[in-house]
DNA sequence: ACAGTTTATAATTATATGCTTATATACGCA
DNA sequence: TGCGTATATAAGCATATAATTATAAACTGT
């Protein structure tokens, strides 16, 4: 008996295409352990704010990430309830932790904390 | 102690981009259990021969598949010795078997066998 | 040597992608 | 209300991608 949950091939290729971009893949890996807001990604990737926003929109459109406004900032987090989260997770597991990026942000005092 | 083998993020996104196409992803899933030659793929995907060849070239360029000429035909197979094969395999595991495609070929007498 | 079959490659084209710049929107604070 | 900050969206543009058609190359069998 085969109990492995499989994922439709069209769907899988759609998800893989989204992950097949270094910026979005790193974003997801980061979001797996830390919430981040847009301005943090701008610092981490040294990329323009609209570019970051557009990547996040793609991830949000297929509901891989959630957003939550807190004051001025919008925090993004990974959507663990996504139908295909196990698939996504099994991919992210193979990637090295991106803690350095976050550590650097903190050193520079650029990490957004707002509780 | 963490013994998980990780894969460089740039490399991972490159591989995922390649898999992020339904034709190539299906090809790899098929090749995981059966060797196939180009003309078989042409039948399975109802796609032109050059289109198939070009997809296979991309998979071959990155060494995910091997080719072997036998007479008129060139058989493609998955390269299990690829450095990142464990990563690829962990993705393909989530996909449904594509046995129907091969079964249909056999029914139509289009399966190439040449031992 | 020649004809038929299989595959690869080159050139072209249409569409997709990812960035840029410009602008709009939403919020916090004085 | 007005200003500064954070984010989203729209438009434009350069490059990448995936198909097509045309052609070349490698092999088989006569």
mmCIF file of C-alpha atoms (C1' of nucleotides) in Angstrom:
data_model
loop_
_atom_site.group_PDB
_atom_site.id
_atom_site.type_symbol
_atom_site.label_atom_id
_atom_site.label_comp_id
_atom_site.label_asym_id
_atom_site.label_seq_id
_atom_site.Cartn_x
_atom_site.Cartn_y
_atom_site.Cartn_z
ATOM 1 C CA UNK A 1 0.000 0.000 0.000
ATOM 2 C CA UNK A 2 1.327 3.348 -1.053
ATOM 3 C CA UNK A 3 0.421 6.148 1.325
ATOM 4 C CA UNK A 4 2.604 8.865 -0.204
ATOM 5 C CA UNK A 5 0.599 11.980 -0.933
ATOM 6 C CA UNK A 6 1.185 12.925 -4.525
ATOM 7 C CA UNK A 7 0.730 16.265 -6.178
ATOM 8 C CA UNK A 8 -0.708 16.852 -9.612
ATOM 9 C CA UNK A 9 2.037 17.299 -12.181
ATOM 10 C CA UNK A 10 0.756 20.577 -13.590
ATOM 11 C CA UNK A 11 0.458 21.960 -10.114
ATOM 12 C CA UNK A 12 3.915 20.719 -9.163
ATOM 13 C CA UNK A 13 5.535 22.359 -12.191
ATOM 14 C CA UNK A 14 3.734 25.597 -11.409
ATOM 15 C CA UNK A 15 5.119 25.584 -7.863
ATOM 16 C CA UNK A 16 8.592 24.577 -8.998
ATOM 17 C CA UNK A 17 8.623 27.384 -11.529
ATOM 18 C CA UNK A 18 7.931 29.832 -8.727
ATOM 19 C CA UNK A 19 10.699 28.328 -6.614
ATOM 20 C CA UNK A 20 13.001 28.332 -9.623
ATOM 21 C CA UNK A 21 14.092 31.876 -8.942
ATOM 22 C CA UNK A 22 16.927 32.476 -6.478
ATOM 23 C CA UNK A 23 15.252 35.482 -4.875
ATOM 24 C CA UNK A 24 11.925 33.760 -4.254
ATOM 25 C CA UNK A 25 13.568 30.535 -3.147
ATOM 26 C CA UNK A 26 15.705 32.394 -0.605
ATOM 27 C CA UNK A 27 12.663 34.344 0.532
ATOM 28 C CA UNK A 28 10.780 31.150 1.278
ATOM 29 C CA UNK A 29 13.727 29.619 3.080
ATOM 30 C CA UNK A 30 14.043 32.748 5.203
ATOM 31 C CA UNK A 31 10.319 32.907 5.875
ATOM 32 C CA UNK A 32 10.360 29.326 7.058
ATOM 33 C CA UNK A 33 12.177 30.448 10.209
ATOM 34 C CA UNK A 34 11.513 34.206 10.435
ATOM 35 C CA UNK A 35 8.731 36.559 9.541
ATOM 36 C CA UNK A 36 10.033 39.367 7.372
ATOM 37 C CA UNK A 37 8.701 42.634 6.102
ATOM 38 C CA UNK A 38 9.360 44.104 2.681
ATOM 39 C CA UNK A 39 11.999 46.579 3.805
ATOM 40 C CA UNK A 40 14.030 43.761 5.336
ATOM 41 C CA UNK A 41 14.011 41.883 2.051
ATOM 42 C CA UNK A 42 15.068 45.063 0.274
ATOM 43 C CA UNK A 43 18.160 45.174 2.525
ATOM 44 C CA UNK A 44 18.885 41.466 2.296
ATOM 45 C CA UNK A 45 18.651 41.225 -1.468
ATOM 46 C CA UNK A 46 19.953 44.723 -2.246
ATOM 47 C CA UNK A 47 17.061 44.954 -4.628
ATOM 48 C CA UNK A 48 14.504 47.694 -5.296
ATOM 49 C CA UNK A 49 11.322 47.778 -3.255
ATOM 50 C CA UNK A 50 9.020 47.220 -6.243
ATOM 51 C CA UNK A 51 11.082 44.217 -7.346
ATOM 52 C CA UNK A 52 10.722 42.693 -3.887
ATOM 53 C CA UNK A 53 7.014 43.494 -3.784
ATOM 54 C CA UNK A 54 6.493 41.801 -7.109
ATOM 55 C CA UNK A 55 8.224 38.625 -6.007
ATOM 56 C CA UNK A 56 6.150 38.592 -2.836
ATOM 57 C CA UNK A 57 2.989 39.080 -4.838
ATOM 58 C CA UNK A 58 3.719 35.977 -6.859
ATOM 59 C CA UNK A 59 4.234 33.974 -3.706
ATOM 60 C CA UNK A 60 1.073 35.441 -2.242
ATOM 61 C CA UNK A 61 -1.013 34.865 -5.374
ATOM 62 C CA UNK A 62 -0.613 31.115 -4.993
ATOM 63 C CA UNK A 63 -0.990 31.509 -1.244
ATOM 64 C CA UNK A 64 2.478 30.233 -0.315
ATOM 65 C CA UNK A 65 2.880 33.241 1.956
ATOM 66 C CA UNK A 66 0.530 35.231 4.152
ATOM 67 C CA UNK A 67 0.740 38.908 4.934
ATOM 68 C CA UNK A 68 -0.246 40.748 8.060
ATOM 69 C CA UNK A 69 -0.121 44.460 8.546
ATOM 70 C CA UNK A 70 1.266 45.753 11.833
ATOM 71 C CA UNK A 71 1.332 49.487 11.868
ATOM 72 C CA UNK A 72 3.430 50.753 8.999
ATOM 73 C CA UNK A 73 4.850 47.391 8.184
ATOM 74 C CA UNK A 74 3.440 44.407 6.415
ATOM 75 C CA UNK A 75 4.924 41.175 7.695
ATOM 76 C CA UNK A 76 5.111 38.170 5.486
ATOM 77 C CA UNK A 77 5.163 34.629 6.768
ATOM 78 C CA UNK A 78 5.030 31.206 5.201
ATOM 79 C CA UNK A 79 1.608 29.614 4.942
ATOM 80 C CA UNK A 80 1.988 26.274 6.671
ATOM 81 C CA UNK A 81 -1.608 25.421 5.893
ATOM 82 C CA UNK A 82 -1.061 25.518 2.155
ATOM 83 C CA UNK A 83 -2.382 22.423 0.467
ATOM 84 C CA UNK A 84 1.049 21.674 -0.929
ATOM 85 C CA UNK A 85 3.101 22.768 2.053
ATOM 86 C CA UNK A 86 4.558 19.283 2.631
ATOM 87 C CA UNK A 87 5.907 19.373 -0.912
ATOM 88 C CA UNK A 88 7.369 22.844 -0.469
ATOM 89 C CA UNK A 89 8.823 21.937 2.891
ATOM 90 C CA UNK A 90 10.525 18.843 1.544
ATOM 91 C CA UNK A 91 12.301 21.080 -0.964
ATOM 92 C CA UNK A 92 13.279 23.785 1.514
ATOM 93 C CA UNK A 93 14.725 21.132 3.810
ATOM 94 C CA UNK A 94 17.539 20.596 1.338
ATOM 95 C CA UNK A 95 18.598 24.228 1.417
ATOM 96 C CA UNK A 96 21.147 25.697 3.825
ATOM 97 C CA UNK A 97 19.826 27.962 6.559
ATOM 98 C CA UNK A 98 19.965 31.644 5.691
ATOM 99 C CA UNK A 99 20.602 32.842 9.209
ATOM 100 C CA UNK A 100 23.552 34.994 8.160
ATOM 101 C CA UNK A 101 21.249 37.323 6.251
ATOM 102 C CA UNK A 102 19.117 37.885 9.322
ATOM 103 C CA UNK A 103 22.171 38.169 11.595
ATOM 104 C CA UNK A 104 23.628 40.859 9.335
ATOM 105 C CA UNK A 105 20.379 42.776 9.431
ATOM 106 C CA UNK A 106 20.401 42.692 13.203
ATOM 107 C CA UNK A 107 24.006 43.850 13.371
ATOM 108 C CA UNK A 108 23.134 46.787 11.182
ATOM 109 C CA UNK A 109 20.092 47.536 13.322
ATOM 110 C CA UNK A 110 17.835 47.063 10.323
ATOM 111 C CA UNK A 111 15.726 44.255 11.692
ATOM 112 C CA UNK A 112 12.158 45.387 12.173
ATOM 113 C CA UNK A 113 10.686 44.429 15.532
ATOM 114 C CA UNK A 114 7.392 45.889 16.565
ATOM 115 C CA UNK A 115 5.672 44.255 19.487
ATOM 116 C CA UNK B 1 24.156 17.087 14.838
ATOM 117 C CA UNK B 2 22.632 17.834 11.487
ATOM 118 C CA UNK B 3 23.531 15.328 8.794
ATOM 119 C CA UNK B 4 21.170 16.615 6.113
ATOM 120 C CA UNK B 5 22.992 17.219 2.859
ATOM 121 C CA UNK B 6 22.189 20.707 1.702
ATOM 122 C CA UNK B 7 22.387 22.126 -1.770
ATOM 123 C CA UNK B 8 23.617 25.582 -2.660
ATOM 124 C CA UNK B 9 20.730 27.970 -3.150
ATOM 125 C CA UNK B 10 21.774 29.197 -6.584
ATOM 126 C CA UNK B 11 22.177 25.641 -7.735
ATOM 127 C CA UNK B 12 18.844 24.624 -6.258
ATOM 128 C CA UNK B 13 16.992 27.429 -8.009
ATOM 129 C CA UNK B 14 18.672 26.502 -11.278
ATOM 130 C CA UNK B 15 17.473 22.910 -10.939
ATOM 131 C CA UNK B 16 14.003 23.951 -9.838
ATOM 132 C CA UNK B 17 13.707 26.257 -12.809
ATOM 133 C CA UNK B 18 14.433 23.326 -15.081
ATOM 134 C CA UNK B 19 11.844 21.194 -13.302
ATOM 135 C CA UNK B 20 9.382 24.065 -13.394
ATOM 136 C CA UNK B 21 8.177 23.094 -16.826
ATOM 137 C CA UNK B 22 5.449 20.454 -17.086
ATOM 138 C CA UNK B 23 7.052 18.720 -20.060
ATOM 139 C CA UNK B 24 10.484 18.383 -18.473
ATOM 140 C CA UNK B 25 9.058 17.456 -15.104
ATOM 141 C CA UNK B 26 6.974 14.672 -16.665
ATOM 142 C CA UNK B 27 9.965 13.535 -18.687
ATOM 143 C CA UNK B 28 12.039 13.115 -15.551
ATOM 144 C CA UNK B 29 9.252 11.300 -13.743
ATOM 145 C CA UNK B 30 8.904 8.936 -16.699
ATOM 146 C CA UNK B 31 12.646 8.424 -17.000
ATOM 147 C CA UNK B 32 12.835 7.528 -13.343
ATOM 148 C CA UNK B 33 11.161 4.201 -14.152
ATOM 149 C CA UNK B 34 11.664 3.728 -17.913
ATOM 150 C CA UNK B 35 14.256 4.587 -20.464
ATOM 151 C CA UNK B 36 12.699 6.467 -23.364
ATOM 152 C CA UNK B 37 13.814 7.581 -26.784
ATOM 153 C CA UNK B 38 12.905 10.854 -28.436
ATOM 154 C CA UNK B 39 10.209 9.430 -30.688
ATOM 155 C CA UNK B 40 8.417 7.996 -27.667
ATOM 156 C CA UNK B 41 8.343 11.397 -26.029
ATOM 157 C CA UNK B 42 7.033 12.900 -29.253
ATOM 158 C CA UNK B 43 4.080 10.494 -29.035
ATOM 159 C CA UNK B 44 3.508 10.950 -25.323
ATOM 160 C CA UNK B 45 3.550 14.731 -25.365
ATOM 161 C CA UNK B 46 2.045 15.202 -28.817
ATOM 162 C CA UNK B 47 4.782 17.722 -29.390
ATOM 163 C CA UNK B 48 7.146 18.319 -32.296
ATOM 164 C CA UNK B 49 10.422 16.399 -32.404
ATOM 165 C CA UNK B 50 12.611 19.516 -32.169
ATOM 166 C CA UNK B 51 10.649 20.752 -29.157
ATOM 167 C CA UNK B 52 11.261 17.429 -27.408
ATOM 168 C CA UNK B 53 14.933 17.443 -28.401
ATOM 169 C CA UNK B 54 15.382 20.905 -26.984
ATOM 170 C CA UNK B 55 13.846 19.959 -23.647
ATOM 171 C CA UNK B 56 16.080 16.911 -23.489
ATOM 172 C CA UNK B 57 19.090 19.013 -24.291
ATOM 173 C CA UNK B 58 18.416 21.240 -21.302
ATOM 174 C CA UNK B 59 18.162 18.204 -19.061
ATOM 175 C CA UNK B 60 21.321 16.789 -20.586
ATOM 176 C CA UNK B 61 23.280 20.043 -20.367
ATOM 177 C CA UNK B 62 22.913 19.972 -16.627
ATOM 178 C CA UNK B 63 23.598 16.220 -16.679
ATOM 179 C CA UNK B 64 20.273 15.178 -15.186
ATOM 180 C CA UNK B 65 19.845 12.667 -18.003
ATOM 181 C CA UNK B 66 22.212 10.453 -19.950
ATOM 182 C CA UNK B 67 21.865 9.396 -23.547
ATOM 183 C CA UNK B 68 22.927 6.211 -25.225
ATOM 184 C CA UNK B 69 22.654 5.443 -28.892
ATOM 185 C CA UNK B 70 21.379 1.993 -29.861
ATOM 186 C CA UNK B 71 21.108 1.672 -33.584
ATOM 187 C CA UNK B 72 18.789 4.304 -34.941
ATOM 188 C CA UNK B 73 17.532 5.308 -31.563
ATOM 189 C CA UNK B 74 18.985 7.365 -28.791
ATOM 190 C CA UNK B 75 17.744 6.265 -25.400
ATOM 191 C CA UNK B 76 17.576 8.685 -22.544
ATOM 192 C CA UNK B 77 17.753 7.663 -18.932
ATOM 193 C CA UNK B 78 17.970 9.476 -15.642
ATOM 194 C CA UNK B 79 21.445 10.023 -14.245
ATOM 195 C CA UNK B 80 21.321 8.517 -10.784
ATOM 196 C CA UNK B 81 24.910 9.539 -10.168
ATOM 197 C CA UNK B 82 24.161 13.206 -10.495
ATOM 198 C CA UNK B 83 25.533 15.198 -7.601
ATOM 199 C CA UNK B 84 22.071 16.482 -6.781
ATOM 200 C CA UNK B 85 20.129 13.331 -7.553
ATOM 201 C CA UNK B 86 18.883 12.956 -3.956
ATOM 202 C CA UNK B 87 17.352 16.403 -4.224
ATOM 203 C CA UNK B 88 15.743 15.632 -7.574
ATOM 204 C CA UNK B 89 14.506 12.274 -6.364
ATOM 205 C CA UNK B 90 12.898 13.785 -3.285
ATOM 206 C CA UNK B 91 10.880 16.019 -5.600
ATOM 207 C CA UNK B 92 9.902 13.311 -8.069
ATOM 208 C CA UNK B 93 8.700 11.137 -5.179
ATOM 209 C CA UNK B 94 5.798 13.505 -4.676
ATOM 210 C CA UNK B 95 4.572 13.116 -8.230
ATOM 211 C CA UNK B 96 2.077 10.503 -9.396
ATOM 212 C CA UNK B 97 3.433 7.664 -11.523
ATOM 213 C CA UNK B 98 3.078 8.249 -15.247
ATOM 214 C CA UNK B 99 2.569 4.622 -16.157
ATOM 215 C CA UNK B 100 -0.539 5.366 -18.222
ATOM 216 C CA UNK B 101 1.555 7.202 -20.809
ATOM 217 C CA UNK B 102 3.827 4.200 -21.251
ATOM 218 C CA UNK B 103 0.877 1.774 -21.215
ATOM 219 C CA UNK B 104 -0.818 3.753 -23.985
ATOM 220 C CA UNK B 105 2.345 3.664 -26.056
ATOM 221 C CA UNK B 106 2.526 -0.094 -25.683
ATOM 222 C CA UNK B 107 -1.125 -0.508 -26.646
ATOM 223 C CA UNK B 108 -0.505 1.495 -29.776
ATOM 224 C CA UNK B 109 2.601 -0.557 -30.518
ATOM 225 C CA UNK B 110 4.720 2.571 -30.385
ATOM 226 C CA UNK B 111 7.047 1.517 -27.624
ATOM 227 C CA UNK B 112 10.587 1.121 -28.890
ATOM 228 C CA UNK B 113 12.279 -2.070 -27.797
ATOM 229 C CA UNK B 114 15.583 -3.076 -29.271
ATOM 230 C CA UNK B 115 17.526 -5.723 -27.458
ATOM 231 C "C1'" DA C 1 25.677 4.486 -53.013
ATOM 232 C "C1'" DC C 2 20.959 5.666 -51.930
ATOM 233 C "C1'" DA C 3 16.536 6.046 -49.525
ATOM 234 C "C1'" DG C 4 14.198 6.093 -45.260
ATOM 235 C "C1'" DT C 5 14.280 6.850 -40.237
ATOM 236 C "C1'" DT C 6 15.739 9.153 -36.070
ATOM 237 C "C1'" DT C 7 17.734 12.865 -33.777
ATOM 238 C "C1'" DA C 8 20.167 17.462 -33.355
ATOM 239 C "C1'" DT C 9 20.820 22.107 -34.437
ATOM 240 C "C1'" DA C 10 19.962 26.780 -36.293
ATOM 241 C "C1'" DA C 11 17.052 30.611 -37.180
ATOM 242 C "C1'" DT C 12 12.901 32.848 -36.245
ATOM 243 C "C1'" DT C 13 9.024 34.348 -33.569
ATOM 244 C "C1'" DA C 14 5.619 34.991 -29.877
ATOM 245 C "C1'" DT C 15 5.144 35.180 -25.195
ATOM 246 C "C1'" DA C 16 6.782 35.290 -20.377
ATOM 247 C "C1'" DT C 17 9.692 37.113 -16.975
ATOM 248 C "C1'" DG C 18 11.988 40.364 -14.047
ATOM 249 C "C1'" DC C 19 13.641 44.517 -13.610
ATOM 250 C "C1'" DT C 20 13.190 49.843 -13.795
ATOM 251 C "C1'" DT C 21 10.769 54.302 -13.052
ATOM 252 C "C1'" DA C 22 6.710 56.717 -11.794
ATOM 253 C "C1'" DT C 23 2.812 56.974 -9.075
ATOM 254 C "C1'" DA C 24 -0.822 55.647 -5.751
ATOM 255 C "C1'" DT C 25 -2.256 54.023 -1.259
ATOM 256 C "C1'" DA C 26 -2.070 53.243 3.735
ATOM 257 C "C1'" DC C 27 -0.387 54.211 8.047
ATOM 258 C "C1'" DG C 28 1.883 57.044 12.097
ATOM 259 C "C1'" DC C 29 2.893 61.200 14.056
ATOM 260 C "C1'" DA C 30 3.212 66.204 14.785
ATOM 261 C "C1'" DT D 1 -4.353 68.317 8.028
ATOM 262 C "C1'" DG D 2 0.080 67.607 6.281
ATOM 263 C "C1'" DC D 3 4.569 65.067 6.084
ATOM 264 C "C1'" DG D 4 7.423 61.092 6.238
ATOM 265 C "C1'" DT D 5 7.654 56.065 5.834
ATOM 266 C "C1'" DA D 6 6.281 51.565 3.999
ATOM 267 C "C1'" DT D 7 4.173 49.060 0.503
ATOM 268 C "C1'" DA D 8 1.526 48.152 -3.901
ATOM 269 C "C1'" DT D 9 0.584 48.798 -8.563
ATOM 270 C "C1'" DA D 10 1.125 50.273 -13.408
ATOM 271 C "C1'" DA D 11 3.732 50.985 -17.526
ATOM 272 C "C1'" DG D 12 7.732 50.265 -20.159
ATOM 273 C "C1'" DC D 13 11.713 47.693 -21.548
ATOM 274 C "C1'" DA D 14 15.378 44.152 -22.040
ATOM 275 C "C1'" DT D 15 16.142 39.476 -21.804
ATOM 276 C "C1'" DA D 16 14.748 34.625 -21.420
ATOM 277 C "C1'" DT D 17 11.936 30.928 -22.796
ATOM 278 C "C1'" DA D 18 9.533 27.660 -25.621
ATOM 279 C "C1'" DA D 19 7.587 26.807 -29.623
ATOM 280 C "C1'" DT D 20 7.897 26.580 -34.963
ATOM 281 C "C1'" DT D 21 10.091 25.598 -39.586
ATOM 282 C "C1'" DA D 22 14.037 24.300 -42.176
ATOM 283 C "C1'" DT D 23 18.066 21.758 -42.467
ATOM 284 C "C1'" DA D 24 21.961 18.749 -41.171
ATOM 285 C "C1'" DA D 25 23.887 14.586 -39.349
ATOM 286 C "C1'" DA D 26 23.999 9.665 -38.053
ATOM 287 C "C1'" DC D 27 22.409 5.305 -38.622
ATOM 288 C "C1'" DT D 28 19.866 1.023 -41.155
ATOM 289 C "C1'" DG D 29 18.805 -1.762 -44.854
ATOM 290 C "C1'" DT D 30 18.743 -2.490 -49.893
#
